[in-house]
Short mmCIF file of C-alpha atoms and ligand atoms in Angstrom, two decimals:
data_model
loop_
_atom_site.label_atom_id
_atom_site.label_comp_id
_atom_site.label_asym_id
_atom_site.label_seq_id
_atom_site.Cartn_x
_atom_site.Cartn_y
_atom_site.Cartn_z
CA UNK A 1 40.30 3.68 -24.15
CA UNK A 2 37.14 2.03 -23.28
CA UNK A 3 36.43 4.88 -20.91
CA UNK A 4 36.00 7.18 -23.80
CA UNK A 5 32.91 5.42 -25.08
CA UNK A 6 31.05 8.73 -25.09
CA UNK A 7 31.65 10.93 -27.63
CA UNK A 8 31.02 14.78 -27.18
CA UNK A 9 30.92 16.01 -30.97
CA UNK A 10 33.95 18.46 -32.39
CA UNK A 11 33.57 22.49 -31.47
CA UNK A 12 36.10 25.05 -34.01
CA UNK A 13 36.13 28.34 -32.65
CA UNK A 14 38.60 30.84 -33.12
CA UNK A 15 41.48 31.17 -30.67
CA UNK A 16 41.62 34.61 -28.42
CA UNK A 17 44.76 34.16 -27.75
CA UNK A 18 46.94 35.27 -30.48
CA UNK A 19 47.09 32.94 -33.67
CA UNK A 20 44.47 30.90 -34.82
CA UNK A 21 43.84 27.53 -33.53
CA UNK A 22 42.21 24.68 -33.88
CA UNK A 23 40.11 23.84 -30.57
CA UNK A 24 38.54 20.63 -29.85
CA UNK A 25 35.92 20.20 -27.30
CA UNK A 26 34.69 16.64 -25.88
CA UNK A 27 32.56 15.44 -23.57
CA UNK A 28 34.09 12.67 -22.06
CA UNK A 29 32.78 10.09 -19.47
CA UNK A 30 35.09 7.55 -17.73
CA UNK A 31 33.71 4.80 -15.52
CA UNK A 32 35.41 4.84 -12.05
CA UNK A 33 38.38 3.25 -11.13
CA UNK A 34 39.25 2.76 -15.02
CA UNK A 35 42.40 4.04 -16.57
CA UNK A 36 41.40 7.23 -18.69
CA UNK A 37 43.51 8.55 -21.63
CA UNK A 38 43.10 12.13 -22.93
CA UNK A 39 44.85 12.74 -26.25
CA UNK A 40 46.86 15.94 -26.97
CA UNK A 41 45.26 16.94 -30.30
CA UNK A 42 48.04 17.79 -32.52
CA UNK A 43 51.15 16.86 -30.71
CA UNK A 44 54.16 15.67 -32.44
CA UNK A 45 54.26 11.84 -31.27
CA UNK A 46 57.56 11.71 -29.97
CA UNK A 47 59.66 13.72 -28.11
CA UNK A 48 60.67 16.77 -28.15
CA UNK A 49 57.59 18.15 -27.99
CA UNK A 50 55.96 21.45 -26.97
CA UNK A 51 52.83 20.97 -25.14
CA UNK A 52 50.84 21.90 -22.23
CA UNK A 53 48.53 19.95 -20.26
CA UNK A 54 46.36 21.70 -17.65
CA UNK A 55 43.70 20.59 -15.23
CA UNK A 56 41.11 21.77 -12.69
CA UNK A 57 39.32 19.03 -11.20
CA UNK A 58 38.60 17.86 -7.74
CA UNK A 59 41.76 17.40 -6.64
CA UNK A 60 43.59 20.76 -8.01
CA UNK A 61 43.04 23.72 -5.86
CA UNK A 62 42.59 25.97 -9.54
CA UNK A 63 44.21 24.89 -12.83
CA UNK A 64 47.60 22.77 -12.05
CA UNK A 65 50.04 22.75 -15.20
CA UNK A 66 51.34 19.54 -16.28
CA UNK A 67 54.41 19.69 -18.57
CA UNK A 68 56.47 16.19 -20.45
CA UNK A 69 59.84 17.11 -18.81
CA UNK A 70 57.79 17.72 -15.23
CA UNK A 71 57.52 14.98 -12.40
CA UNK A 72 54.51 12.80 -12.74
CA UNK A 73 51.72 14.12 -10.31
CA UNK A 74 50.62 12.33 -7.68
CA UNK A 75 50.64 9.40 -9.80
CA UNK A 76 46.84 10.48 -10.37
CA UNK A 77 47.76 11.95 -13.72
CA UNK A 78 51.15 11.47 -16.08
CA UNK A 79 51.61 12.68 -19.86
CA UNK A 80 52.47 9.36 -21.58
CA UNK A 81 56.01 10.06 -24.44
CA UNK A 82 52.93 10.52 -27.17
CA UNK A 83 51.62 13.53 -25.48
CA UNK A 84 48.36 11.96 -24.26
CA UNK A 85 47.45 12.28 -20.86
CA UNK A 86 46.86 9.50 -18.53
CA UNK A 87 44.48 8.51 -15.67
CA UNK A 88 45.60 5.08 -14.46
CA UNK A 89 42.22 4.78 -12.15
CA UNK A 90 39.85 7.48 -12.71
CA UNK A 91 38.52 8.51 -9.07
CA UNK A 92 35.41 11.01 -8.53
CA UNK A 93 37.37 13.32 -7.56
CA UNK A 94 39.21 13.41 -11.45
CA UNK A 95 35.58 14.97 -12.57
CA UNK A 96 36.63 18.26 -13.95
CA UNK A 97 37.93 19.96 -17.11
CA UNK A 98 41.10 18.70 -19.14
CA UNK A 99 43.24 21.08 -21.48
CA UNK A 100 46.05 20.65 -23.88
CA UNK A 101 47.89 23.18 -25.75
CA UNK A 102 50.19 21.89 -28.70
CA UNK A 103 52.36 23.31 -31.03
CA UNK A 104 53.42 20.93 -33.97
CA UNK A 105 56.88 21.21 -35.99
CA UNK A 106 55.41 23.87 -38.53
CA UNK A 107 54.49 26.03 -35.24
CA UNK A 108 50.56 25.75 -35.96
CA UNK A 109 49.14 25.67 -32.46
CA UNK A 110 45.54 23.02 -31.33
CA UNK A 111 43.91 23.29 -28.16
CA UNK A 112 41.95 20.47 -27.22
CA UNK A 113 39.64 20.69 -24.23
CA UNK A 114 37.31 17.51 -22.25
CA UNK A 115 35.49 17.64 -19.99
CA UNK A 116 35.29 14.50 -17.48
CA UNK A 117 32.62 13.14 -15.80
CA UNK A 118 33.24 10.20 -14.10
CA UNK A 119 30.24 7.12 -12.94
CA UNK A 120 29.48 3.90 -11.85
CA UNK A 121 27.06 1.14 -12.68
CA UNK A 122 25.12 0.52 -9.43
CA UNK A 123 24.46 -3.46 -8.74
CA UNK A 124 21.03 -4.50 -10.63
CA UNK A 125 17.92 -2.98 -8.37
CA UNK A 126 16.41 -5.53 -5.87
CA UNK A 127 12.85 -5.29 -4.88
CA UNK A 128 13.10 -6.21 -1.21
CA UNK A 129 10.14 -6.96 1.23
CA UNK A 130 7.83 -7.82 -1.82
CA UNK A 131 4.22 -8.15 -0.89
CA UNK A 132 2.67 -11.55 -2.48
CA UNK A 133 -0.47 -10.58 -1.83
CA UNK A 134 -2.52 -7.25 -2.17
CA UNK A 135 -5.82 -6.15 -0.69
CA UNK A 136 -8.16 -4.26 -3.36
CA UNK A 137 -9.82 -0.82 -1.90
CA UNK A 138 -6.90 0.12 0.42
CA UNK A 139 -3.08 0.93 0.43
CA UNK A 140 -0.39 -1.65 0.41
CA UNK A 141 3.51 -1.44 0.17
CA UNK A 142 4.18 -3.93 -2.44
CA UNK A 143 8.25 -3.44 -1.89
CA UNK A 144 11.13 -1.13 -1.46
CA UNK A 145 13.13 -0.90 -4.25
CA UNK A 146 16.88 -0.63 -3.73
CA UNK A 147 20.09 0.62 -6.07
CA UNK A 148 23.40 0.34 -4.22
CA UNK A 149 26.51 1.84 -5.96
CA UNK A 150 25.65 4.37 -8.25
CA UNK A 151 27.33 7.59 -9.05
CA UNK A 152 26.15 10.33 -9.80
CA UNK A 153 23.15 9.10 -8.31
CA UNK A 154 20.29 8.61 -10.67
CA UNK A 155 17.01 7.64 -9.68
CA UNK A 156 14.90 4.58 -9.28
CA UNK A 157 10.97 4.50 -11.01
CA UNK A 158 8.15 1.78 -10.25
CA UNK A 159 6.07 0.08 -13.12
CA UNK A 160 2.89 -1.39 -13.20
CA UNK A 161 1.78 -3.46 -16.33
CA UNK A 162 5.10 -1.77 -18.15
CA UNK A 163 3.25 1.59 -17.31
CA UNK A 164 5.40 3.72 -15.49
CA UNK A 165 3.81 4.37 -11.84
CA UNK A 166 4.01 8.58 -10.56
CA UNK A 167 2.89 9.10 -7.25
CA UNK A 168 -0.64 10.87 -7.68
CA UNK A 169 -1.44 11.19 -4.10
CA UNK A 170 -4.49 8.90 -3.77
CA UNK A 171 -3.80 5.73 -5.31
CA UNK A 172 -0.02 5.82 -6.01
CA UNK A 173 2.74 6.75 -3.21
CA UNK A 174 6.59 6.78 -3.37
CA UNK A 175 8.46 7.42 -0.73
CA UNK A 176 12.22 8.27 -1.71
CA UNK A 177 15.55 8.47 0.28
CA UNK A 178 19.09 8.54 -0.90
CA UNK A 179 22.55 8.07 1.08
CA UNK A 180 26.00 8.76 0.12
CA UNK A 181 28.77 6.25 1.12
CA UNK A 182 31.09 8.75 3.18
CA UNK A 183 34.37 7.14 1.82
CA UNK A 184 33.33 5.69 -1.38
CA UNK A 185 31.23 8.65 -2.42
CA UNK A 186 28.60 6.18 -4.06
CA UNK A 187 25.03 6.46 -3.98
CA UNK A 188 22.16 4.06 -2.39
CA UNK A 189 18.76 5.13 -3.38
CA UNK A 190 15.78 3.49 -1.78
CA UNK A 191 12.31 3.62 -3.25
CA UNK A 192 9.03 2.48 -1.19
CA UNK A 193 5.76 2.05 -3.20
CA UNK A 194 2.49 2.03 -1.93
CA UNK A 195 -0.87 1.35 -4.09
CA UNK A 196 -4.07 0.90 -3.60
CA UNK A 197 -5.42 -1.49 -6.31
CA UNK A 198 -8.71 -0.68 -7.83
CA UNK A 199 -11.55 -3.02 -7.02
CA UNK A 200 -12.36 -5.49 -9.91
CA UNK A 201 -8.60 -4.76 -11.53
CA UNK A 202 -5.82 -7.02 -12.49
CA UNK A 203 -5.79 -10.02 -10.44
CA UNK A 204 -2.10 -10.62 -10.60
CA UNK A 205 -0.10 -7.13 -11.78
CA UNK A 206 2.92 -7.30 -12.83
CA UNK A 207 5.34 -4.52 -10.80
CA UNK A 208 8.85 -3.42 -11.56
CA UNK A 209 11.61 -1.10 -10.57
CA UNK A 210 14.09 0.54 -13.00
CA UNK A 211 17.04 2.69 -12.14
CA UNK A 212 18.01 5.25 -14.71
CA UNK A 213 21.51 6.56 -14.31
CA UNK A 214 22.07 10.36 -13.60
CA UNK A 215 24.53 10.62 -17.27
CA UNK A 216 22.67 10.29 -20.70
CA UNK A 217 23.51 7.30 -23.18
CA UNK A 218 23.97 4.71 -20.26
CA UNK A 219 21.32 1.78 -19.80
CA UNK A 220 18.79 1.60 -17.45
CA UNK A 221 18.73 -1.19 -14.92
CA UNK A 222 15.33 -3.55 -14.50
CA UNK A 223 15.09 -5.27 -10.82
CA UNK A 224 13.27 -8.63 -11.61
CA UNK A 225 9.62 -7.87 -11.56
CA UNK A 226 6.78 -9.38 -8.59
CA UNK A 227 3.52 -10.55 -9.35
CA UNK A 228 1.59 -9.76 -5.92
CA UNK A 229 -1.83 -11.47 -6.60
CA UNK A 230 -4.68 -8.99 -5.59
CA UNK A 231 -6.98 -10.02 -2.91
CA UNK A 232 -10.94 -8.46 -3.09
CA UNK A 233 -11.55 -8.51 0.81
CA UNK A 234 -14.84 -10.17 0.66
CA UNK A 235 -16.22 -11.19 4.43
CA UNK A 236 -19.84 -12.35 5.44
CA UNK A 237 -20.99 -9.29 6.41
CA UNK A 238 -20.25 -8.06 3.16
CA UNK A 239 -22.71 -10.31 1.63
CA UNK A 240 -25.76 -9.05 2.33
CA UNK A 241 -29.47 -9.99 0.98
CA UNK A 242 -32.15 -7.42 1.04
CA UNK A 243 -35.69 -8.14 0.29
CA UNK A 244 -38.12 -6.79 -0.63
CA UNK A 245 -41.08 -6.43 0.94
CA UNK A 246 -38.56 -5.44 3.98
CA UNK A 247 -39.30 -8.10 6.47
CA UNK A 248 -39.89 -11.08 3.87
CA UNK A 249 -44.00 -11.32 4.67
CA UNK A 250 -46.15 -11.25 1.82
CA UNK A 251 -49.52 -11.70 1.17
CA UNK A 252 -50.58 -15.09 -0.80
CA UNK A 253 -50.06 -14.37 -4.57
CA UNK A 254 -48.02 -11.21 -3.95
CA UNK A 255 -44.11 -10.90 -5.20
CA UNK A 256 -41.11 -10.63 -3.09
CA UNK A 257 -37.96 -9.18 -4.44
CA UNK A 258 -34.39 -10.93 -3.33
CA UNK A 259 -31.74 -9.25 -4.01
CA UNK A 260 -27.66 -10.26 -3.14
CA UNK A 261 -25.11 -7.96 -2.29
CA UNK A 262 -21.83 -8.54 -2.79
CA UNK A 263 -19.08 -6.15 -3.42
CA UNK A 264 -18.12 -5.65 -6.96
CA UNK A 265 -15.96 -8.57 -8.43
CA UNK A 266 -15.63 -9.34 -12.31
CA UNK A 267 -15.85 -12.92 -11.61
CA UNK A 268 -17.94 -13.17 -8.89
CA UNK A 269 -20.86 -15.77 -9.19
CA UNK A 270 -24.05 -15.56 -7.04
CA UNK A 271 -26.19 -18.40 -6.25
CA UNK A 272 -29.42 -19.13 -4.14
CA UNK A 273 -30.21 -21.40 -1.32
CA UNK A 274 -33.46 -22.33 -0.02
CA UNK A 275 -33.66 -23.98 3.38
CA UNK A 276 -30.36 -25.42 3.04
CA UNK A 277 -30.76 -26.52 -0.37
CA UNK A 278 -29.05 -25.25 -3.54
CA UNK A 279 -31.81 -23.67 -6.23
CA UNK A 280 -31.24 -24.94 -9.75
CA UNK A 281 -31.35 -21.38 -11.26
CA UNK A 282 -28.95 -19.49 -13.17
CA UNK A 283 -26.24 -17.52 -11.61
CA UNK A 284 -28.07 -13.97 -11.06
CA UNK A 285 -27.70 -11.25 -7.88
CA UNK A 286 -31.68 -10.96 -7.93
CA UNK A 287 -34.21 -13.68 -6.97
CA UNK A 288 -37.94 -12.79 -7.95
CA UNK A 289 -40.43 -14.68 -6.58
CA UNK A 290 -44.00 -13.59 -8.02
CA UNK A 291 -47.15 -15.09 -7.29
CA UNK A 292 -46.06 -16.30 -3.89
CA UNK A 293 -47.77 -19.27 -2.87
CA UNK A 294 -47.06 -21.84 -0.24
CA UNK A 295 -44.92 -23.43 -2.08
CA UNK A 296 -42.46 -20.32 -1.86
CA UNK A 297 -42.31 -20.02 2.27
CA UNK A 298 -39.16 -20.55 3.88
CA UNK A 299 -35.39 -19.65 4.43
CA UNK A 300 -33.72 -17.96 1.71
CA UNK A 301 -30.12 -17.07 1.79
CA UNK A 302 -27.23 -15.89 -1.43
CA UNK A 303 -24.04 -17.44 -2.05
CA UNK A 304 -21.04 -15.14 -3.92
CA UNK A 305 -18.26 -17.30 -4.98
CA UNK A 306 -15.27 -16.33 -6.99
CA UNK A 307 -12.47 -17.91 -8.08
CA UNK A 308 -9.84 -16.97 -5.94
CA UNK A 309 -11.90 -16.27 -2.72
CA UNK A 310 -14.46 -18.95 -2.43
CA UNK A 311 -18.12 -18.63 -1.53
CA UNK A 312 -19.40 -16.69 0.77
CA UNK A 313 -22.87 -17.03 2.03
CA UNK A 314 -25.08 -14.05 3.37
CA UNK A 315 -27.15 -14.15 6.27
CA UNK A 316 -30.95 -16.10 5.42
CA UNK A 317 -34.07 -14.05 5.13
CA UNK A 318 -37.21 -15.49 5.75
CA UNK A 319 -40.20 -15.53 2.98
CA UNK A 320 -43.65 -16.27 4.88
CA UNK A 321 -47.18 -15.60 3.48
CA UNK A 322 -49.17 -13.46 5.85
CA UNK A 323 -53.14 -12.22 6.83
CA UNK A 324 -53.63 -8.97 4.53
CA UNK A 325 -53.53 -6.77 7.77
CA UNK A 326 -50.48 -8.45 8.86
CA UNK A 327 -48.52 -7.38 6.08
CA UNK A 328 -45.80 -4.39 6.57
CA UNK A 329 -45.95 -4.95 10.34
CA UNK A 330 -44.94 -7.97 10.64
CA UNK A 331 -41.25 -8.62 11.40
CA UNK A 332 -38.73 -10.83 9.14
CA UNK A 333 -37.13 -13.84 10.21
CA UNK A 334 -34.19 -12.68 12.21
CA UNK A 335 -37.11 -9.66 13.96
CA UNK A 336 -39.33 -12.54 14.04
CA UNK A 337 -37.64 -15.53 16.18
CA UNK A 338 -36.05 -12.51 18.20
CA UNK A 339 -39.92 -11.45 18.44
CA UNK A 340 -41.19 -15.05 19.50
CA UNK A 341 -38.55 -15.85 22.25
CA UNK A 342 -39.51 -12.46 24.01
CA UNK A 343 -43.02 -13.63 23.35
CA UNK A 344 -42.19 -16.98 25.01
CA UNK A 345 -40.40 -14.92 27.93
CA UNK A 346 -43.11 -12.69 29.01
CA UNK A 347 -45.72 -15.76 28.28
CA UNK A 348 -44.06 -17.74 31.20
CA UNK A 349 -43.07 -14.82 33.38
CA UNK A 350 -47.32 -13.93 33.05
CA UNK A 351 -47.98 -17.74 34.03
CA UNK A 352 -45.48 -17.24 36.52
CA UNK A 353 -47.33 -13.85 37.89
CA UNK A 354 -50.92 -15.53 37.80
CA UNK A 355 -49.48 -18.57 39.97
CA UNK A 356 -48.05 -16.21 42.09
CA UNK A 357 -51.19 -14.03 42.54
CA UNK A 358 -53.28 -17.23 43.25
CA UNK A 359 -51.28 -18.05 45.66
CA UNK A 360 -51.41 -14.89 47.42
CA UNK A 361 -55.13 -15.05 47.13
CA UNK A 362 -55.24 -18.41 49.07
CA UNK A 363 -53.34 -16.54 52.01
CA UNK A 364 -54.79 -14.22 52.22
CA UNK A 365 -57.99 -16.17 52.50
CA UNK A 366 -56.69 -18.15 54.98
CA UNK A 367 -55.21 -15.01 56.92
CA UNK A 368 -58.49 -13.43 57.27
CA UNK A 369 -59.91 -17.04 58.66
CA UNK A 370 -57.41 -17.13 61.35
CA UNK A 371 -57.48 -12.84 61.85
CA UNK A 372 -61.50 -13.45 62.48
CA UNK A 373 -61.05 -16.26 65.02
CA UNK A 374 -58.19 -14.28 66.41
CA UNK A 375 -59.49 -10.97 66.64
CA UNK A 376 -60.44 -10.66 70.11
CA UNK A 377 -57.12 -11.27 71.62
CA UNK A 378 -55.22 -8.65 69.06
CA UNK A 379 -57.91 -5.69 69.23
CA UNK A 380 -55.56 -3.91 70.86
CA UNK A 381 -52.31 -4.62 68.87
CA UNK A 382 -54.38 -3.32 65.81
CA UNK A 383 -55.25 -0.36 67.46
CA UNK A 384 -51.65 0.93 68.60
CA UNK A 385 -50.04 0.47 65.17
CA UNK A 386 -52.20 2.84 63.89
CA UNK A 387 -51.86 4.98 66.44
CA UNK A 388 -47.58 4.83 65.44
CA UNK A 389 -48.64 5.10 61.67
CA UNK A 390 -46.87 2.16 60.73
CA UNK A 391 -47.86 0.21 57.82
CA UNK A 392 -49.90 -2.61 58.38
CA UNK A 393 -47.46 -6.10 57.94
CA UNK A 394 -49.92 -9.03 57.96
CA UNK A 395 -47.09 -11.22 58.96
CA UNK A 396 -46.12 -9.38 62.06
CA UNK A 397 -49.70 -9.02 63.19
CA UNK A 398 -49.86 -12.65 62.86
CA UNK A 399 -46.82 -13.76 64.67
CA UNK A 400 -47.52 -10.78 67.40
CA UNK A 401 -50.67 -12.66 67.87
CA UNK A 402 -49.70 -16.13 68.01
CA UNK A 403 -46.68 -15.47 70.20
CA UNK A 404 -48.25 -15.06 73.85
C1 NAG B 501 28.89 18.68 -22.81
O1 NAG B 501 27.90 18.57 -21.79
C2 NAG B 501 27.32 19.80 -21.44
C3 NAG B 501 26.36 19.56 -20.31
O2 NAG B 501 26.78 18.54 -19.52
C4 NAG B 501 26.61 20.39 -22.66
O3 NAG B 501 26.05 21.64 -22.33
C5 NAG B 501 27.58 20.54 -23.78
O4 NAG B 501 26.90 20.97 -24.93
C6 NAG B 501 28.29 19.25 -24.09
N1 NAG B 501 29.31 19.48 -25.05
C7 NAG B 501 29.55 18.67 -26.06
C8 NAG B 501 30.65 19.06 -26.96
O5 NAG B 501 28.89 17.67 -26.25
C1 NAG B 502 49.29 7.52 -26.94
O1 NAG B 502 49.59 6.32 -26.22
C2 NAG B 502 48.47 5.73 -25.50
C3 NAG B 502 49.02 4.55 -24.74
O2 NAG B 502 49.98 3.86 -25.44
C4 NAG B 502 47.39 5.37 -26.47
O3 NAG B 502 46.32 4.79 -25.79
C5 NAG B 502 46.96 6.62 -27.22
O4 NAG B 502 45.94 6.31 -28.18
C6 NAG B 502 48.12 7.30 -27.89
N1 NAG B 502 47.68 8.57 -28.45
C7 NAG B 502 47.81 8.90 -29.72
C8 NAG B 502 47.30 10.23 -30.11
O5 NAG B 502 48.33 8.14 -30.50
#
């Protein structure tokens, strides 16, 4: 009786079939594998009794005619001695439409007519492969949301913040699948869910999964939520200080603008260093530095810290005070020590040259001593390479000479 819960609401129509009778029309639902009993409206309670039943469901070919004084059928379906029809385990394949015809003692006839649709209450949705953590700014699968059982089949939704989530094709994405048991004939949906949480957003978001069955006036099902914290991907070379005049130099008594980039976090704090040192100022993502003295020369760098991330320190900029002319050529303090090794480099490899060349001065000074005391003997030598066109080769010459 339980399996009659639902209850369709009462339909009089006239018969077309010869006298008038009383029809009754119900909706009737019946949860699988429960015994199901279908009264015969108007049918004297005991036997004998002149009534009808007649069915067309999954299992008839077209409408099979069940009488009291005929065999049971199948032991699927049996009229009971009151005339009601009964279901001992209602099966899928039971969906269909029911009929009785009845005639009581004073030869008044009733029709009564259900229709049966049969389900089943799927186990309670799991969220499986939940993400703990999300990253802000790009897509991440928090879970896959599973229903196993169901029939008919439903459908599974996602919720964020007890908002229901629909797939919007930028920030939200579902991807869907469904399979049917082949012997049971029940229904496993699977729901994936993708977001991308908005920068600055919840920190911790609350996400759910619901399935809602596929027949009206039966309860939804809640999987037990996940609270992924949100992670704002926050890396040094996302903290970034620009200053202003671009290179840091500034002429004495002029201002120079820092100011710290971080990316956008509600409770991100930013903080100054100077030379390694903390500043005791108040948390703010510019440093101004007017009327720039001595004083105010040196190595300036930003620290972003938030609560769940830590701090994060950009690179350091370098404030120096420079000669008027200087100013807007002169490179900042990464240009600048880049600037000063290459100036060191070609220093030394100058020194280097000028050795070099003083040394091949003295040989050559000394060459042309020993060529004029030599010259005599290699007249001749001197006078055939140039007859060959070969290049001159001190060295050779020298050798050449010497050798005899
Ligand atoms: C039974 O359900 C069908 C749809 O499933 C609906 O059209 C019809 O009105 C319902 N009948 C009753 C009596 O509730
Ligand atoms: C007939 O009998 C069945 C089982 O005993 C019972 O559930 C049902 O309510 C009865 N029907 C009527 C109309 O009394």
């Amino acid at each position: 009786m339980a399996a009659q819960a639902a209850a369709g609401t009462w339909v009089l129509v006239l018969s077309l079939w010869g006298a008038a009778a009383i029809v009754s029309s119900r909706n009737v639902t019946a949860r699988m594998g429960e015994p199901l009993v279908l009264n015969c409206k108007g049918a004297p309670k005991k036997p004998p009794q002149e009534l009808e039943w007649k069915l067309n469901t999954g299992r008839t070919e077209a409408w099979k005619v069940l009488s009291p004084q005929g065999a049971p059928w199948d032991s699927v379906a049996h009229i009971l001695p009151n005339g009601s029809l009964l279901l001992p385990a209602v099966g899928i394949q039971d969906e269909g439409t029911f009929r009785c015809r009845a005639t009581n003692r004073h030869g008044k006839e009733t029709k009564s007519s259900y229709r049966v649709r049969v389900y089943q209450i799927p186990a309670k949705p799991e969220i499986i492969d939940p993400a703990s953590e999300l990253t802000a700014g790009v897509p991440n699968k928090v879970g896959t949301c599973v229903s196993e059982g169901s029939y008919p089949a439903g459908t599974l939704s996602w919720h964020l913040d007890g908002k229901p989530l629909t797939p919007d094709g930028k920030g939200v994405t579902i991807k869907e699948q469904m399979r049917r048991h082949p012997e049971t004939g029940l229904f496993t949906l699977q729901s994936e869910l993708v977001v991308t949480p908005a920068r600055g957003g919840a920190v911790r978001p609350t996400f759910f999964c619901s399935f809602s069955p596929g027949l009206p006036r039966q309860k939804a099902l809640h999987a037990t939520p996940i609270h992924p914290s949100v992670w704002e991907p926050v890396s040094p070379e996302n903290v970034q200080l620009v200053v202003e005049p671009e290179g840091g130099a500034v002429a004495l008594g002029g201002t120079v603008t820092l100011t710290c980039e971080a990316p956008a976090q509600a409770a991100s704090e930013i903080h100054w260093v100077k030379d390694g040192a903390p500043l005791p100022l108040p948390a703010s993502a510019v440093l101004l530095l007017p009327e720039v003295g001595p004083q105010d020369q040196g190595s300036y760098s930003c620290v972003a810290t938030s609560p769940s991330h830590g701090s994060q320190e950009s690179p350091a900029v370098r404030v120096r005070i420079t000669e008027t002319d200087e100013v807007g050529q002169s490179p900042g303090s990464m240009e600048g020590s880049g600037l000063r090794t290459l100036a060191l480099a070609l220093g030394t490899l100058a020194a280097l040259g000028i050795v070099a060349l003083l040394i091949g001065v003295v040989m050559w000074q000394r060459r042309r001593q020993g060529k004029e005391r030599k010259a005599p003997e290699s007249q001749e030598e001197e006078e055939e390479r140039a007859e060959l066109n070969q290049s001159e080769e001190p060295e050779t010459a020298e050798s050449g000479a010497g050798g005899p």
